[in-house]
Amino acid sequence: MEAEDADDAESLFVRPYTITQGRTAPARDDLTLITIVTTVEPPPGRAGTRGLQPEHRSILQQCRQPSAVAEIAAELNLPVAVTKILIDDLVALGRATTRPPIAMAVGSESNMTLLRAVRDGLRRI
């Protein structure tokens, strides 16, 4: 029974490594837990999701409505570091955009709804 548990634990670590093709950090360093990600529709004539991994497709689906990195990680049930790499891939492909939360971007008070959403996302992780 212990061998089975060890195999299960090992597969939990191998899968994220496989998803990111061995990368351990995104190319960009501006992705935070509250960075907002939004899907960008491909230009006419370009393949929609061909060549993307299922996790990339899930992010594109979820981010049709702007979502925070923490919410995306919780929904995918993946570590935040892995999620950031996947988001970085989509930004590089021109399939997603990122921005800081509006409240932070304009320097006004924090948006409590966004903060609650981030908190709830972190609790699901």
Coordinates of N, CA, C and O in Angstrom, one line a residue:
M1 N 0.8 -1.2 0.0 CA 0.0 0.0 0.0 C 0.9 1.3 0.0 O 0.5 2.2 -0.6
E2 N 2.0 1.2 0.7 CA 2.9 2.4 0.8 C 3.5 2.7 -0.6 O 3.6 3.9 -1.0
A3 N 3.7 1.7 -1.4 CA 4.3 1.9 -2.8 C 3.3 2.6 -3.6 O 3.6 3.5 -4.4
E4 N 2.0 2.3 -3.5 CA 0.9 2.9 -4.2 C 0.9 4.4 -3.9 O 0.7 5.3 -4.7
D5 N 0.9 4.7 -2.6 CA 0.9 6.1 -2.1 C 2.1 6.9 -2.6 O 1.9 8.0 -3.0
A6 N 3.2 6.3 -2.6 CA 4.4 6.9 -3.2 C 4.3 7.2 -4.7 O 4.7 8.3 -5.1
D7 N 3.7 6.3 -5.4 CA 3.5 6.5 -6.8 C 2.5 7.6 -7.1 O 2.7 8.4 -8.0
D8 N 1.4 7.6 -6.3 CA 0.5 8.7 -6.4 C 1.1 10.1 -6.1 O 0.9 11.0 -6.9
A9 N 1.9 10.2 -5.1 CA 2.5 11.4 -4.7 C 3.5 11.8 -5.8 O 3.5 13.0 -6.2
E10 N 4.2 10.9 -6.4 CA 5.2 11.2 -7.4 C 4.5 11.7 -8.7 O 4.9 12.7 -9.3
S11 N 3.3 11.1 -9.0 CA 2.6 11.5 -10.2 C 2.0 13.0 -10.0 O 1.9 13.7 -11.0
L12 N 1.7 13.4 -8.8 CA 1.3 14.7 -8.6 C 2.3 15.7 -8.9 O 2.0 16.8 -9.3
F13 N 3.6 15.4 -8.7 CA 4.7 16.3 -9.0 C 5.1 16.2 -10.5 O 5.5 17.2 -11.0
V14 N 5.0 15.1 -11.1 CA 5.5 14.9 -12.5 C 4.5 15.6 -13.4 O 4.9 16.3 -14.3
R15 N 3.2 15.6 -13.2 CA 2.2 16.2 -14.1 C 2.5 17.7 -14.3 O 2.5 18.1 -15.4
P16 N 2.6 18.5 -13.2 CA 2.9 19.9 -13.5 C 4.2 20.1 -14.2 O 4.2 21.0 -15.1
Y17 N 5.2 19.4 -14.0 CA 6.4 19.5 -14.7 C 6.2 19.2 -16.1 O 6.8 19.9 -17.0
T18 N 5.4 18.2 -16.5 CA 5.1 17.9 -17.8 C 4.3 19.0 -18.5 O 4.5 19.3 -19.7
I19 N 3.3 19.5 -17.8 CA 2.4 20.6 -18.4 C 3.3 21.8 -18.8 O 3.0 22.4 -19.8
T20 N 4.3 22.1 -18.0 CA 5.1 23.3 -18.3 C 6.3 23.0 -19.1 O 7.1 23.9 -19.4
Q21 N 6.4 21.8 -19.6 CA 7.5 21.3 -20.4 C 8.9 21.5 -19.7 O 9.9 22.0 -20.3
G22 N 8.8 21.3 -18.4 CA 10.0 21.4 -17.6 C 10.4 22.8 -17.0 O 11.3 22.9 -16.2
R23 N 9.6 23.8 -17.4 CA 9.9 25.1 -16.9 C 9.4 25.3 -15.5 O 8.4 24.7 -15.1
T24 N 10.1 26.0 -14.7 CA 9.7 26.2 -13.3 C 9.3 27.6 -13.0 O 8.9 27.9 -11.9
A25 N 9.4 28.5 -13.9 CA 9.0 29.9 -13.7 C 8.6 30.6 -15.0 O 9.2 30.2 -16.1
P26 N 7.7 31.5 -15.0 CA 7.3 32.2 -16.2 C 8.4 33.1 -16.7 O 9.2 33.5 -15.9
A27 N 8.3 33.5 -18.0 CA 9.3 34.4 -18.5 C 9.1 35.8 -17.9 O 10.0 36.6 -17.8
R28 N 7.9 36.1 -17.6 CA 7.6 37.5 -17.0 C 7.5 37.4 -15.5 O 7.2 36.4 -15.0
D29 N 7.8 38.5 -14.9 CA 7.8 38.5 -13.4 C 6.7 39.4 -12.9 O 6.7 39.7 -11.7
D30 N 5.8 39.9 -13.8 CA 4.7 40.8 -13.3 C 3.4 40.1 -13.0 O 2.4 40.7 -12.8
L31 N 3.3 38.8 -13.1 CA 2.1 38.1 -12.8 C 2.0 37.8 -11.2 O 2.9 37.2 -10.7
T32 N 1.0 38.4 -10.6 CA 0.7 38.2 -9.2 C -0.6 37.4 -9.0 O -1.3 37.2 -10.0
L33 N -0.9 37.1 -7.8 CA -2.1 36.4 -7.5 C -3.4 37.2 -8.0 O -4.4 36.6 -8.3
I34 N -3.3 38.5 -8.0 CA -4.4 39.3 -8.3 C -4.4 39.9 -9.7 O -5.2 40.7 -10.1
T35 N -3.4 39.5 -10.5 CA -3.3 40.0 -11.9 C -4.6 39.4 -12.6 O -4.9 38.3 -12.4
I36 N -5.2 40.3 -13.4 CA -6.4 39.9 -14.2 C -6.0 39.4 -15.5 O -5.2 40.0 -16.3
V37 N -6.6 38.3 -15.9 CA -6.3 37.6 -17.2 C -7.6 37.6 -18.0 O -8.6 37.3 -17.5
T38 N -7.5 38.0 -19.3 CA -8.7 38.0 -20.2 C -8.3 37.3 -21.5 O -7.2 37.6 -22.1
T39 N -9.2 36.5 -22.0 CA -9.0 35.8 -23.3 C -9.0 36.8 -24.4 O -9.9 37.7 -24.4
V40 N -8.2 36.6 -25.4 CA -8.2 37.3 -26.7 C -8.6 36.4 -27.8 O -8.0 35.3 -27.9
E41 N -9.7 36.7 -28.5 CA -10.1 35.8 -29.6 C -9.0 35.8 -30.7 O -8.4 36.9 -31.0
P42 N -8.8 34.7 -31.3 CA -7.8 34.6 -32.4 C -8.2 35.4 -33.6 O -9.4 35.5 -33.9
P43 N -7.3 36.0 -34.4 CA -7.7 36.7 -35.6 C -8.4 35.7 -36.6 O -8.1 34.5 -36.5
P44 N -9.2 36.2 -37.5 CA -9.9 35.3 -38.5 C -8.8 34.5 -39.3 O -7.8 35.0 -39.6
G45 N -9.1 33.2 -39.5 CA -8.1 32.4 -40.2 C -7.1 31.7 -39.4 O -6.4 30.8 -39.9
R46 N -6.9 32.1 -38.1 CA -5.9 31.4 -37.3 C -6.6 30.3 -36.5 O -7.8 30.4 -36.1
A47 N -5.9 29.2 -36.3 CA -6.4 28.1 -35.5 C -6.8 28.5 -34.1 O -6.0 29.2 -33.5
G48 N -8.0 28.2 -33.6 CA -8.4 28.6 -32.3 C -7.5 28.0 -31.2 O -6.8 28.7 -30.6
T49 N -7.6 26.7 -30.9 CA -6.9 26.2 -29.8 C -6.0 25.0 -30.2 O -5.6 24.2 -29.4
R50 N -5.8 24.8 -31.5 CA -5.0 23.7 -32.0 C -3.6 23.9 -31.5 O -3.0 24.9 -31.5
G51 N -3.1 22.8 -31.0 CA -1.7 22.8 -30.4 C -1.6 23.2 -29.0 O -0.5 23.1 -28.4
L52 N -2.7 23.5 -28.4 CA -2.7 23.9 -27.0 C -3.0 22.7 -26.1 O -3.8 21.8 -26.5
Q53 N -2.5 22.7 -24.9 CA -2.8 21.7 -23.9 C -4.2 21.9 -23.3 O -4.7 23.0 -23.4
P54 N -4.8 20.9 -22.8 CA -6.1 21.0 -22.2 C -6.1 22.1 -21.1 O -7.1 22.8 -21.0
E55 N -5.1 22.3 -20.4 CA -5.0 23.3 -19.3 C -5.1 24.7 -20.0 O -5.7 25.6 -19.4
H56 N -4.4 24.9 -21.1 CA -4.4 26.2 -21.8 C -5.9 26.5 -22.3 O -6.4 27.6 -22.1
R57 N -6.5 25.4 -22.8 CA -7.9 25.6 -23.2 C -8.8 26.0 -22.1 O -9.7 26.8 -22.2
S58 N -8.6 25.3 -20.9 CA -9.4 25.6 -19.8 C -9.2 27.1 -19.3 O -10.2 27.8 -19.0
I59 N -8.0 27.6 -19.4 CA -7.7 29.0 -19.0 C -8.5 29.9 -20.0 O -9.1 30.9 -19.6
L60 N -8.4 29.6 -21.3 CA -9.1 30.4 -22.3 C -10.6 30.5 -22.1 O -11.2 31.5 -22.2
Q61 N -11.1 29.3 -21.7 CA -12.6 29.2 -21.5 C -12.9 30.1 -20.2 O -13.8 30.9 -20.2
Q62 N -12.2 29.9 -19.2 CA -12.5 30.6 -17.9 C -12.3 32.1 -18.0 O -13.0 32.9 -17.4
C63 N -11.3 32.5 -18.8 CA -11.0 33.9 -18.9 C -11.7 34.7 -20.0 O -11.4 35.8 -20.3
R64 N -12.8 34.1 -20.5 CA -13.7 34.9 -21.3 C -14.3 36.0 -20.5 O -14.6 37.1 -21.0
Q65 N -14.4 35.7 -19.2 CA -14.7 36.8 -18.3 C -13.4 37.0 -17.5 O -12.8 36.0 -17.1
P66 N -13.0 38.2 -17.3 CA -11.7 38.5 -16.6 C -11.7 37.7 -15.3 O -12.6 37.7 -14.5
S67 N -10.5 37.1 -15.1 CA -10.3 36.3 -13.9 C -8.9 36.6 -13.3 O -8.0 36.8 -14.0
A68 N -8.8 36.5 -12.0 CA -7.5 36.7 -11.3 C -6.7 35.4 -11.4 O -7.3 34.3 -11.5
V69 N -5.4 35.5 -11.4 CA -4.5 34.3 -11.4 C -4.9 33.3 -10.3 O -4.9 32.1 -10.6
A70 N -5.1 33.8 -9.1 CA -5.5 32.9 -8.0 C -6.8 32.1 -8.3 O -6.9 30.9 -8.0
E71 N -7.7 32.8 -8.9 CA -9.0 32.1 -9.3 C -8.7 31.0 -10.4 O -9.3 29.9 -10.3
I72 N -7.9 31.3 -11.3 CA -7.6 30.4 -12.4 C -6.9 29.1 -11.8 O -7.2 28.0 -12.1
A73 N -5.9 29.4 -10.9 CA -5.1 28.3 -10.3 C -6.1 27.4 -9.5 O -6.0 26.1 -9.6
A74 N -7.0 28.0 -8.8 CA -8.0 27.2 -8.0 C -8.9 26.4 -8.9 O -9.1 25.2 -8.6
E75 N -9.3 27.0 -10.0 CA -10.2 26.3 -10.9 C -9.5 25.1 -11.6 O -10.1 24.0 -11.8
L76 N -8.2 25.3 -11.9 CA -7.5 24.2 -12.6 C -7.0 23.2 -11.6 O -6.5 22.1 -12.0
N77 N -7.0 23.6 -10.3 CA -6.4 22.7 -9.2 C -4.9 22.4 -9.5 O -4.5 21.3 -9.4
L78 N -4.2 23.5 -9.8 CA -2.8 23.4 -10.1 C -2.1 24.5 -9.2 O -2.7 25.5 -8.8
P79 N -0.8 24.2 -9.0 CA 0.0 25.3 -8.2 C 0.0 26.6 -9.0 O -0.1 26.6 -10.2
V80 N 0.0 27.7 -8.2 CA 0.0 29.0 -8.8 C 1.2 29.2 -9.8 O 1.1 29.7 -10.9
A81 N 2.4 28.6 -9.4 CA 3.6 28.8 -10.3 C 3.3 28.1 -11.6 O 3.7 28.7 -12.7
V82 N 2.7 27.0 -11.7 CA 2.4 26.3 -12.9 C 1.4 27.1 -13.7 O 1.5 27.3 -14.9
T83 N 0.4 27.6 -13.0 CA -0.7 28.4 -13.7 C -0.1 29.7 -14.3 O -0.4 30.0 -15.4
K84 N 0.9 30.3 -13.6 CA 1.5 31.5 -14.2 C 2.3 31.2 -15.5 O 2.3 32.0 -16.4
I85 N 2.9 30.0 -15.5 CA 3.6 29.6 -16.7 C 2.7 29.4 -17.9 O 2.9 29.9 -19.0
L86 N 1.5 28.8 -17.6 CA 0.5 28.6 -18.6 C -0.1 29.9 -19.2 O -0.3 30.0 -20.4
I87 N -0.3 30.8 -18.2 CA -0.8 32.1 -18.6 C 0.2 32.8 -19.5 O -0.1 33.4 -20.5
D88 N 1.5 32.8 -19.1 CA 2.6 33.4 -19.8 C 2.6 32.8 -21.2 O 2.8 33.6 -22.2
D89 N 2.4 31.5 -21.4 CA 2.4 30.9 -22.7 C 1.3 31.6 -23.6 O 1.5 31.9 -24.8
L90 N 0.1 31.7 -23.0 CA -1.0 32.3 -23.7 C -0.8 33.7 -24.1 O -1.2 34.2 -25.2
V91 N -0.2 34.5 -23.2 CA 0.1 35.9 -23.5 C 1.1 36.0 -24.7 O 1.0 36.7 -25.6
A92 N 2.1 35.1 -24.6 CA 3.1 35.0 -25.7 C 2.5 34.7 -27.1 O 3.0 35.2 -28.1
L93 N 1.5 33.9 -27.0 CA 0.8 33.5 -28.3 C -0.3 34.5 -28.7 O -0.9 34.3 -29.8
G94 N -0.5 35.5 -27.9 CA -1.4 36.6 -28.2 C -2.9 36.1 -28.0 O -3.8 36.7 -28.5
R95 N -3.0 35.1 -27.2 CA -4.4 34.6 -26.9 C -5.0 35.1 -25.6 O -6.1 34.8 -25.2
A96 N -4.1 35.8 -24.8 CA -4.6 36.3 -23.5 C -3.9 37.6 -23.2 O -2.8 37.9 -23.7
T97 N -4.5 38.5 -22.4 CA -3.9 39.7 -22.0 C -4.0 39.7 -20.4 O -4.8 39.0 -19.8
T98 N -3.1 40.5 -19.8 CA -3.0 40.6 -18.4 C -3.0 42.1 -18.0 O -2.5 42.9 -18.8
R99 N -3.5 42.3 -16.8 CA -3.4 43.7 -16.3 C -3.6 43.6 -14.8 O -4.2 42.7 -14.3
P100 N -3.1 44.7 -14.1 CA -3.3 44.7 -12.7 C -4.8 45.0 -12.4 O -5.5 45.5 -13.3
P101 N -5.3 44.7 -11.3 CA -6.7 45.0 -11.0 C -7.0 46.5 -11.2 O -6.1 47.3 -11.0
I102 N -8.2 46.9 -11.6 CA -8.5 48.3 -11.9 C -8.2 49.2 -10.7 O -7.6 50.2 -10.8
A103 N -8.5 48.7 -9.5 CA -8.2 49.6 -8.3 C -6.8 49.9 -8.2 O -6.4 51.0 -7.8
M104 N -5.9 48.9 -8.4 CA -4.5 49.1 -8.3 C -4.0 49.9 -9.5 O -3.1 50.7 -9.4
A105 N -4.6 49.7 -10.7 CA -4.1 50.4 -11.9 C -4.4 51.9 -11.8 O -3.6 52.7 -12.3
V106 N -5.5 52.3 -11.2 CA -5.8 53.7 -11.1 C -5.4 54.3 -9.8 O -5.6 55.5 -9.5
G107 N -5.0 53.5 -8.8 CA -4.5 54.0 -7.5 C -5.6 54.3 -6.6 O -5.4 55.0 -5.6
S108 N -6.8 53.8 -6.8 CA -7.9 54.0 -5.9 C -8.0 53.0 -4.8 O -7.2 52.1 -4.8
E109 N -9.0 53.0 -3.9 CA -9.1 52.0 -2.9 C -9.3 50.7 -3.5 O -9.9 50.5 -4.6
S110 N -8.9 49.7 -2.7 CA -9.1 48.3 -3.2 C -10.6 47.9 -3.4 O -11.4 48.3 -2.6
N111 N -10.8 47.2 -4.4 CA -12.2 46.7 -4.7 C -12.4 45.5 -3.8 O -11.8 44.5 -4.0
M112 N -13.3 45.6 -2.9 CA -13.6 44.5 -2.0 C -14.1 43.3 -2.7 O -13.8 42.2 -2.2
T113 N -14.9 43.4 -3.7 CA -15.4 42.2 -4.4 C -14.2 41.4 -5.0 O -14.2 40.2 -4.9
L114 N -13.3 42.1 -5.6 CA -12.1 41.4 -6.2 C -11.3 40.8 -5.1 O -10.9 39.6 -5.2
L115 N -11.1 41.5 -4.0 CA -10.3 40.9 -2.9 C -11.0 39.7 -2.3 O -10.3 38.7 -2.0
R116 N -12.3 39.7 -2.2 CA -13.0 38.5 -1.7 C -12.9 37.4 -2.7 O -12.7 36.2 -2.3
A117 N -12.9 37.7 -4.0 CA -12.8 36.6 -5.0 C -11.4 36.0 -4.9 O -11.3 34.8 -5.0
V118 N -10.4 36.8 -4.7 CA -9.0 36.3 -4.6 C -8.9 35.4 -3.3 O -8.4 34.3 -3.4
R119 N -9.5 35.9 -2.2 CA -9.4 35.2 -1.0 C -10.1 33.8 -1.2 O -9.6 32.8 -0.8
D120 N -11.3 33.8 -1.8 CA -12.0 32.6 -2.0 C -11.3 31.6 -2.9 O -11.3 30.4 -2.7
G121 N -10.6 32.2 -3.9 CA -9.8 31.4 -4.8 C -8.6 30.7 -4.1 O -8.3 29.5 -4.3
L122 N -8.0 31.5 -3.2 CA -6.9 30.9 -2.4 C -7.3 29.8 -1.5 O -6.6 28.9 -1.2
R123 N -8.5 30.0 -0.9 CA -9.0 29.0 0.0 C -9.3 27.7 -0.7 O -9.2 26.6 -0.2
R124 N -9.7 27.8 -2.0 CA -9.9 26.5 -2.8 C -8.7 25.8 -3.2 O -8.7 24.7 -3.6
I125 N -7.5 26.5 -3.2 CA -6.3 25.9 -3.6 C -5.8 24.8 -2.6 O -5.9 24.7 -1.5

